[in-house]
Amino acid sequence: MRRTSATSLALPVLAVAVLAGCSSESDEQPAAAATGSAGDSAFPVIIEHAYGTTEIPEEPERVVSLGYTEQDAILAFGVVPVAVRYAFGPEDDVFFPWADEAAGDADPEILPRAEVDPEQIAALDPDLIMAVTAGLTEDEYETLSAIAPTVVQPEEFIAFGTPWQEQTRITGEALGQPDRAEELIADVEEQIAAARAEHPELEGKTVTLSGPAYEGEYPFHTSADTRTRFFLDLGMVVDPALDAAAQSEFYGTVSREEARMLDADVLVFQSGSDTERAGIEGDPVLSGLPAVAEGRSIFIEGEDYAALQFASALSLPYLLDGFAPELSEVVG
């Protein structure tokens, strides 16, 4: 299995600067694989979302994965996107271990993380742009919709806050495979339920998901964040005070003076590099928190770190196998 070295995703930076190569062989191939293809019988499809509705008139063949972690949801349906937005990790490989089998030998065009160039998107000649995890503004959505049908997050969820179940459903509808979506969701939820039953010691325990400081502020992720939901699914809870402090955003920050708000039964530090881990371990403020001093903190890094960022129907089973037992040990 390919080993992936992940670099920092810097989530707070992405939240405020979300949208501030040659064509590959994949550009010349239909995106929809033979296995699981729905055919035209499922179309047209109409999807409601935060900016209105999108009609997909026929089965897409050239799908652009514009969200930062969108490719997993698309690959889960046997569809290989012609282009994928770069988020983190190796700059020449946007498929992680849990998605390698589904991706096969695909070589999509890699789109830059920092900004979206409508001309570059148009040159791909897409017939569907999936952007549930892209955090598009309405103006950006309107621009891209003039190129091809574009799907963003549902109205009821904040940007970067769509649960994996809903993203799977939306993607399945867009690709004409709603029944397959429900099968995927049921299978992963069964695995989550089994892990929860295997680790009853996690039930009701408070958890804070944090990481390295940014400009003197310590980040935390709320209950609305897709990463935090992994812990909630295992029966853990987030301190309501943190959710309130974030004011309906998927993350927030606290100052050095407020750092004690991060303390919990388990304090999970996201570490995308050795440098980040060293910075966290050497921080006297974090070292003084009871969770750290009493051995109730844990680092999530490497491939587990990457799997948590994706929080998808493909990556969650990987995370359940690798990280859930480590989390249980900390509580135990």
CSV table of C-alpha atoms in Angstrom, one decimal:
chain,number,residue,atom,x,y,z
A,1,MET,CA,0.0,0.0,0.0
A,2,ARG,CA,1.3,3.5,-0.9
A,3,ARG,CA,2.4,5.5,2.1
A,4,THR,CA,1.5,9.2,2.1
A,5,SER,CA,3.3,11.9,3.9
A,6,ALA,CA,0.8,14.6,4.7
A,7,THR,CA,1.6,18.3,5.2
A,8,SER,CA,-0.5,20.7,7.3
A,9,LEU,CA,-3.9,21.5,6.0
A,10,ALA,CA,-4.0,24.8,8.0
A,11,LEU,CA,-7.7,24.7,8.3
A,12,PRO,CA,-8.3,28.2,9.7
A,13,VAL,CA,-6.3,29.7,6.8
A,14,LEU,CA,-8.3,27.7,4.3
A,15,ALA,CA,-11.5,28.9,5.8
A,16,VAL,CA,-10.8,32.6,5.1
A,17,ALA,CA,-8.8,32.1,1.9
A,18,VAL,CA,-10.6,29.3,0.2
A,19,LEU,CA,-10.8,30.8,-3.3
A,20,ALA,CA,-8.8,34.0,-3.0
A,21,GLY,CA,-0.3,21.4,-16.3
A,22,CYS,CA,-1.1,19.6,-19.2
A,23,SER,CA,-4.2,17.5,-19.9
A,24,SER,CA,-3.7,13.9,-18.8
A,25,GLU,CA,-5.0,10.6,-20.2
A,26,SER,CA,-7.9,10.9,-17.8
A,27,ASP,CA,-9.1,14.0,-19.6
A,28,GLU,CA,-9.7,11.9,-22.7
A,29,GLN,CA,-11.6,9.1,-20.9
A,30,PRO,CA,-15.2,9.1,-19.7
A,31,ALA,CA,-15.3,9.7,-15.9
A,32,ALA,CA,-18.1,7.2,-15.3
A,33,ALA,CA,-16.8,3.7,-14.9
A,34,ALA,CA,-18.7,0.7,-16.3
A,35,THR,CA,-19.3,-0.7,-12.8
A,36,GLY,CA,-22.1,1.1,-11.0
A,37,SER,CA,-23.0,3.4,-14.0
A,38,ALA,CA,-26.6,4.4,-13.7
A,39,GLY,CA,-27.3,5.1,-17.4
A,40,ASP,CA,-29.6,7.9,-18.6
A,41,SER,CA,-32.7,6.4,-16.8
A,42,ALA,CA,-31.8,8.3,-13.6
A,43,PHE,CA,-31.6,11.7,-15.3
A,44,PRO,CA,-32.4,14.5,-15.3
A,45,VAL,CA,-31.5,15.0,-11.7
A,46,ILE,CA,-32.3,18.2,-9.7
A,47,ILE,CA,-30.3,18.9,-6.6
A,48,GLU,CA,-31.2,21.6,-4.0
A,49,HIS,CA,-28.3,23.4,-2.2
A,50,ALA,CA,-27.2,26.6,-0.5
A,51,TYR,CA,-27.4,28.7,-3.6
A,52,GLY,CA,-30.6,27.3,-5.2
A,53,THR,CA,-31.0,24.2,-7.5
A,54,THR,CA,-28.8,22.5,-10.0
A,55,GLU,CA,-30.1,20.4,-12.9
A,56,ILE,CA,-27.9,17.6,-14.2
A,57,PRO,CA,-29.6,16.7,-17.6
A,58,GLU,CA,-27.7,13.5,-18.3
A,59,GLU,CA,-25.2,11.1,-16.8
A,60,PRO,CA,-21.9,13.0,-16.3
A,61,GLU,CA,-18.8,11.8,-18.1
A,62,ARG,CA,-16.4,14.6,-17.2
A,63,VAL,CA,-16.6,15.3,-13.5
A,64,VAL,CA,-14.4,18.0,-11.9
A,65,SER,CA,-13.7,17.4,-8.2
A,66,LEU,CA,-13.4,21.0,-6.9
A,67,GLY,CA,-13.9,20.5,-3.2
A,68,TYR,CA,-10.7,20.1,-1.1
A,69,THR,CA,-11.7,16.5,-0.2
A,70,GLU,CA,-14.3,15.9,-2.9
A,71,GLN,CA,-12.5,13.1,-4.8
A,72,ASP,CA,-13.3,10.4,-2.2
A,73,ALA,CA,-17.0,10.9,-2.6
A,74,ILE,CA,-16.8,10.7,-6.3
A,75,LEU,CA,-14.5,7.7,-6.5
A,76,ALA,CA,-16.8,5.8,-4.1
A,77,PHE,CA,-19.3,5.5,-7.1
A,78,GLY,CA,-16.8,4.1,-9.6
A,79,VAL,CA,-16.3,7.5,-11.2
A,80,VAL,CA,-12.8,9.0,-11.7
A,81,PRO,CA,-12.7,12.8,-11.9
A,82,VAL,CA,-10.9,14.5,-14.8
A,83,ALA,CA,-9.5,17.0,-12.4
A,84,VAL,CA,-9.0,17.2,-8.6
A,85,ARG,CA,-8.4,20.2,-6.3
A,86,TYR,CA,-5.1,19.9,-4.4
A,87,ALA,CA,-5.5,20.2,-0.6
A,88,PHE,CA,-2.4,18.8,1.1
A,89,GLY,CA,0.1,16.0,0.8
A,90,PRO,CA,2.3,15.1,-2.2
A,91,GLU,CA,1.7,17.7,-4.9
A,92,ASP,CA,1.7,15.2,-7.7
A,93,ASP,CA,-0.7,12.7,-6.1
A,94,VAL,CA,-4.2,13.6,-4.9
A,95,PHE,CA,-5.3,10.0,-4.1
A,96,PHE,CA,-4.7,8.6,-0.6
A,97,PRO,CA,-4.3,5.0,0.4
A,98,TRP,CA,-7.9,4.3,1.1
A,99,ALA,CA,-8.8,5.6,-2.4
A,100,ASP,CA,-6.0,4.0,-4.4
A,101,GLU,CA,-8.0,1.0,-5.5
A,102,ALA,CA,-10.9,3.0,-6.6
A,103,ALA,CA,-8.6,5.5,-8.5
A,104,GLY,CA,-6.6,2.8,-10.3
A,105,ASP,CA,-4.0,4.3,-12.6
A,106,ALA,CA,-6.0,7.5,-13.1
A,107,ASP,CA,-3.9,10.6,-13.7
A,108,PRO,CA,-6.3,13.6,-13.3
A,109,GLU,CA,-5.3,17.2,-13.8
A,110,ILE,CA,-4.4,18.7,-10.4
A,111,LEU,CA,-6.0,22.1,-9.7
A,112,PRO,CA,-4.3,24.6,-7.4
A,113,ARG,CA,-5.5,24.9,-3.8
A,114,ALA,CA,-5.3,28.7,-3.4
A,115,GLU,CA,-7.7,29.8,-6.1
A,116,VAL,CA,-10.0,28.7,-8.8
A,117,ASP,CA,-9.4,29.8,-12.4
A,118,PRO,CA,-12.7,29.6,-14.3
A,119,GLU,CA,-10.8,29.5,-17.6
A,120,GLN,CA,-8.9,26.4,-16.4
A,121,ILE,CA,-12.1,24.7,-15.4
A,122,ALA,CA,-13.8,25.6,-18.7
A,123,ALA,CA,-10.8,24.1,-20.6
A,124,LEU,CA,-11.5,20.8,-19.0
A,125,ASP,CA,-14.9,20.7,-20.7
A,126,PRO,CA,-16.7,19.4,-17.6
A,127,ASP,CA,-20.3,18.3,-17.6
A,128,LEU,CA,-20.4,18.3,-13.7
A,129,ILE,CA,-18.5,20.3,-11.1
A,130,MET,CA,-18.8,18.9,-7.6
A,131,ALA,CA,-18.0,21.5,-4.9
A,132,VAL,CA,-19.6,20.3,-1.7
A,133,THR,CA,-16.4,20.8,0.2
A,134,ALA,CA,-15.1,23.8,-1.7
A,135,GLY,CA,-16.6,26.6,0.4
A,136,LEU,CA,-17.6,28.6,-2.7
A,137,THR,CA,-19.1,32.0,-2.5
A,138,GLU,CA,-22.4,32.6,-4.3
A,139,ASP,CA,-20.6,34.7,-7.0
A,140,GLU,CA,-18.1,31.9,-7.5
A,141,TYR,CA,-20.9,29.4,-7.8
A,142,GLU,CA,-22.7,31.6,-10.4
A,143,THR,CA,-19.5,31.8,-12.5
A,144,LEU,CA,-18.9,28.1,-12.4
A,145,SER,CA,-22.5,27.3,-13.1
A,146,ALA,CA,-22.2,29.1,-16.4
A,147,ILE,CA,-19.5,26.5,-17.3
A,148,ALA,CA,-21.3,23.3,-16.1
A,149,PRO,CA,-23.8,22.2,-13.6
A,150,THR,CA,-22.2,22.9,-10.2
A,151,VAL,CA,-23.2,21.4,-6.8
A,152,VAL,CA,-22.3,23.0,-3.5
A,153,GLN,CA,-23.2,22.2,0.2
A,154,PRO,CA,-26.8,21.9,1.3
A,155,GLU,CA,-28.4,25.1,2.7
A,156,GLU,CA,-28.7,23.6,6.2
A,157,PHE,CA,-25.0,23.1,6.6
A,158,ILE,CA,-22.2,25.6,6.9
A,159,ALA,CA,-19.3,25.6,4.5
A,160,PHE,CA,-17.0,22.7,5.3
A,161,GLY,CA,-19.6,21.3,7.6
A,162,THR,CA,-21.6,18.8,5.4
A,163,PRO,CA,-21.6,15.4,7.1
A,164,TRP,CA,-20.1,12.5,5.1
A,165,GLN,CA,-23.5,10.8,4.9
A,166,GLU,CA,-25.1,13.9,3.2
A,167,GLN,CA,-22.1,14.4,0.9
A,168,THR,CA,-22.3,10.7,-0.1
A,169,ARG,CA,-26.1,11.1,-0.8
A,170,ILE,CA,-25.6,14.3,-2.8
A,171,THR,CA,-22.8,12.8,-4.9
A,172,GLY,CA,-24.8,9.6,-5.5
A,173,GLU,CA,-27.8,11.7,-6.7
A,174,ALA,CA,-25.6,13.8,-9.0
A,175,LEU,CA,-24.1,10.7,-10.5
A,176,GLY,CA,-27.4,8.9,-10.9
A,177,GLN,CA,-26.6,6.3,-8.2
A,178,PRO,CA,-28.8,7.1,-5.2
A,179,ASP,CA,-29.3,3.4,-4.2
A,180,ARG,CA,-25.6,2.9,-4.2
A,181,ALA,CA,-25.2,5.9,-1.9
A,182,GLU,CA,-27.6,4.4,0.7
A,183,GLU,CA,-25.6,1.1,0.5
A,184,LEU,CA,-22.3,2.9,1.1
A,185,ILE,CA,-23.8,4.9,4.0
A,186,ALA,CA,-25.3,1.8,5.6
A,187,ASP,CA,-22.1,-0.1,5.4
A,188,VAL,CA,-19.9,2.6,6.9
A,189,GLU,CA,-22.5,3.3,9.7
A,190,GLU,CA,-22.5,-0.4,10.5
A,191,GLN,CA,-18.7,-0.2,10.9
A,192,ILE,CA,-19.0,2.9,13.1
A,193,ALA,CA,-21.6,1.2,15.3
A,194,ALA,CA,-19.4,-1.8,15.7
A,195,ALA,CA,-16.4,0.4,16.7
A,196,ARG,CA,-18.6,2.3,19.2
A,197,ALA,CA,-19.8,-0.9,20.8
A,198,GLU,CA,-16.2,-2.2,21.0
A,199,HIS,CA,-15.1,1.0,22.8
A,200,PRO,CA,-17.8,1.8,25.3
A,201,GLU,CA,-15.2,3.7,27.4
A,202,LEU,CA,-15.5,6.6,24.9
A,203,GLU,CA,-19.2,7.1,25.5
A,204,GLY,CA,-19.8,10.6,26.9
A,205,LYS,CA,-16.2,11.6,27.2
A,206,THR,CA,-15.4,15.2,26.2
A,207,VAL,CA,-13.0,15.7,23.3
A,208,THR,CA,-11.2,18.7,21.9
A,209,LEU,CA,-9.7,18.6,18.4
A,210,SER,CA,-6.9,21.1,18.2
A,211,GLY,CA,-3.5,21.7,16.5
A,212,PRO,CA,-0.5,24.0,16.3
A,213,ALA,CA,-1.0,27.7,17.2
A,214,TYR,CA,-1.6,30.3,14.5
A,215,GLU,CA,-0.4,33.8,15.2
A,216,GLY,CA,-0.6,33.1,18.9
A,217,GLU,CA,-4.1,31.6,18.8
A,218,TYR,CA,-4.9,28.0,19.5
A,219,PRO,CA,-7.4,26.4,17.1
A,220,PHE,CA,-10.3,24.1,18.0
A,221,HIS,CA,-13.0,22.4,15.9
A,222,THR,CA,-16.7,22.5,16.7
A,223,SER,CA,-19.4,19.9,16.7
A,224,ALA,CA,-20.4,21.1,13.2
A,225,ASP,CA,-17.0,20.2,11.7
A,226,THR,CA,-16.7,17.1,9.6
A,227,ARG,CA,-13.5,16.0,11.4
A,228,THR,CA,-15.1,16.4,14.9
A,229,ARG,CA,-18.1,14.3,13.9
A,230,PHE,CA,-15.8,11.2,13.7
A,231,PHE,CA,-15.4,11.5,17.5
A,232,LEU,CA,-19.1,12.3,18.0
A,233,ASP,CA,-20.0,9.1,16.1
A,234,LEU,CA,-17.9,7.1,18.6
A,235,GLY,CA,-20.0,8.6,21.5
A,236,MET,CA,-17.8,11.5,22.5
A,237,VAL,CA,-19.0,15.1,23.0
A,238,VAL,CA,-17.6,18.6,22.5
A,239,ASP,CA,-17.8,21.1,25.3
A,240,PRO,CA,-20.8,23.4,24.5
A,241,ALA,CA,-18.7,26.4,25.5
A,242,LEU,CA,-16.4,25.8,22.6
A,243,ASP,CA,-19.3,25.5,20.2
A,244,ALA,CA,-20.6,28.8,21.5
A,245,ALA,CA,-17.3,30.5,21.3
A,246,ALA,CA,-17.0,29.6,17.6
A,247,GLN,CA,-20.3,31.4,16.8
A,248,SER,CA,-21.7,28.9,14.3
A,249,GLU,CA,-18.4,28.4,12.4
A,250,PHE,CA,-16.7,25.0,12.0
A,251,TYR,CA,-13.7,26.1,14.0
A,252,GLY,CA,-12.6,28.8,16.4
A,253,THR,CA,-9.5,30.0,18.3
A,254,VAL,CA,-8.6,30.9,21.8
A,255,SER,CA,-5.8,33.0,23.1
A,256,ARG,CA,-3.0,31.9,25.4
A,257,GLU,CA,-4.9,33.2,28.3
A,258,GLU,CA,-8.0,31.2,27.3
A,259,ALA,CA,-6.1,28.0,26.5
A,260,ARG,CA,-7.6,26.1,29.4
A,261,MET,CA,-10.9,26.1,27.4
A,262,LEU,CA,-9.2,23.4,25.3
A,263,ASP,CA,-8.9,21.0,28.2
A,264,ALA,CA,-11.1,17.8,27.9
A,265,ASP,CA,-11.2,14.2,28.8
A,266,VAL,CA,-9.2,13.7,25.6
A,267,LEU,CA,-7.2,16.4,23.8
A,268,VAL,CA,-6.4,15.4,20.2
A,269,PHE,CA,-3.7,17.3,18.4
A,270,GLN,CA,-3.7,17.3,14.6
A,271,SER,CA,-0.1,17.2,13.4
A,272,GLY,CA,0.6,17.4,9.7
A,273,SER,CA,4.4,17.4,10.0
A,274,ASP,CA,7.3,16.7,12.5
A,275,THR,CA,7.7,20.5,12.8
A,276,GLU,CA,4.1,20.9,13.9
A,277,ARG,CA,4.4,18.2,16.4
A,278,ALA,CA,7.6,19.6,17.9
A,279,GLY,CA,5.9,23.0,18.1
A,280,ILE,CA,3.0,21.6,20.0
A,281,GLU,CA,5.1,19.5,22.4
A,282,GLY,CA,7.4,22.4,23.1
A,283,ASP,CA,4.6,24.9,23.9
A,284,PRO,CA,4.6,25.5,27.6
A,285,VAL,CA,1.0,26.7,27.6
A,286,LEU,CA,-0.2,23.4,26.0
A,287,SER,CA,2.1,21.4,28.2
A,288,GLY,CA,0.4,22.9,31.2
A,289,LEU,CA,-3.1,21.8,30.3
A,290,PRO,CA,-4.3,19.0,32.6
A,291,ALA,CA,-5.1,16.7,29.7
A,292,VAL,CA,-1.5,16.9,28.5
A,293,ALA,CA,0.1,16.7,31.9
A,294,GLU,CA,-2.0,13.7,32.9
A,295,GLY,CA,-1.4,11.8,29.6
A,296,ARG,CA,-4.9,12.3,28.2
A,297,SER,CA,-3.7,13.9,25.0
A,298,ILE,CA,-2.9,12.2,21.7
A,299,PHE,CA,-1.5,13.1,18.3
A,300,ILE,CA,-3.2,12.2,15.1
A,301,GLU,CA,-0.7,12.3,12.3
A,302,GLY,CA,0.4,10.6,9.1
A,303,GLU,CA,-2.2,8.7,7.2
A,304,ASP,CA,-4.6,8.9,10.1
A,305,TYR,CA,-4.4,12.7,10.0
A,306,ALA,CA,-5.1,12.6,6.3
A,307,ALA,CA,-8.1,10.2,6.7
A,308,LEU,CA,-9.6,12.5,9.4
A,309,GLN,CA,-9.4,15.5,7.0
A,310,PHE,CA,-11.3,13.6,4.4
A,311,ALA,CA,-13.9,12.1,6.8
A,312,SER,CA,-15.4,10.2,3.8
A,313,ALA,CA,-17.1,6.9,3.2
A,314,LEU,CA,-13.7,5.7,1.9
A,315,SER,CA,-11.5,7.1,4.6
A,316,LEU,CA,-13.6,6.5,7.8
A,317,PRO,CA,-13.2,2.7,7.8
A,318,TYR,CA,-9.4,3.3,7.5
A,319,LEU,CA,-9.6,5.6,10.5
A,320,LEU,CA,-11.7,3.3,12.5
A,321,ASP,CA,-9.2,0.5,12.1
A,322,GLY,CA,-6.1,2.6,12.8
A,323,PHE,CA,-7.0,5.4,15.2
A,324,ALA,CA,-10.0,4.4,17.2
A,325,PRO,CA,-8.0,1.8,19.2
A,326,GLU,CA,-5.3,4.4,20.0
A,327,LEU,CA,-8.0,6.8,21.2
A,328,SER,CA,-9.5,4.1,23.4
A,329,GLU,CA,-6.1,3.5,25.0
A,330,VAL,CA,-5.8,7.1,26.0
A,331,VAL,CA,-9.2,7.0,27.7
A,332,GLY,CA,-8.5,3.6,29.3
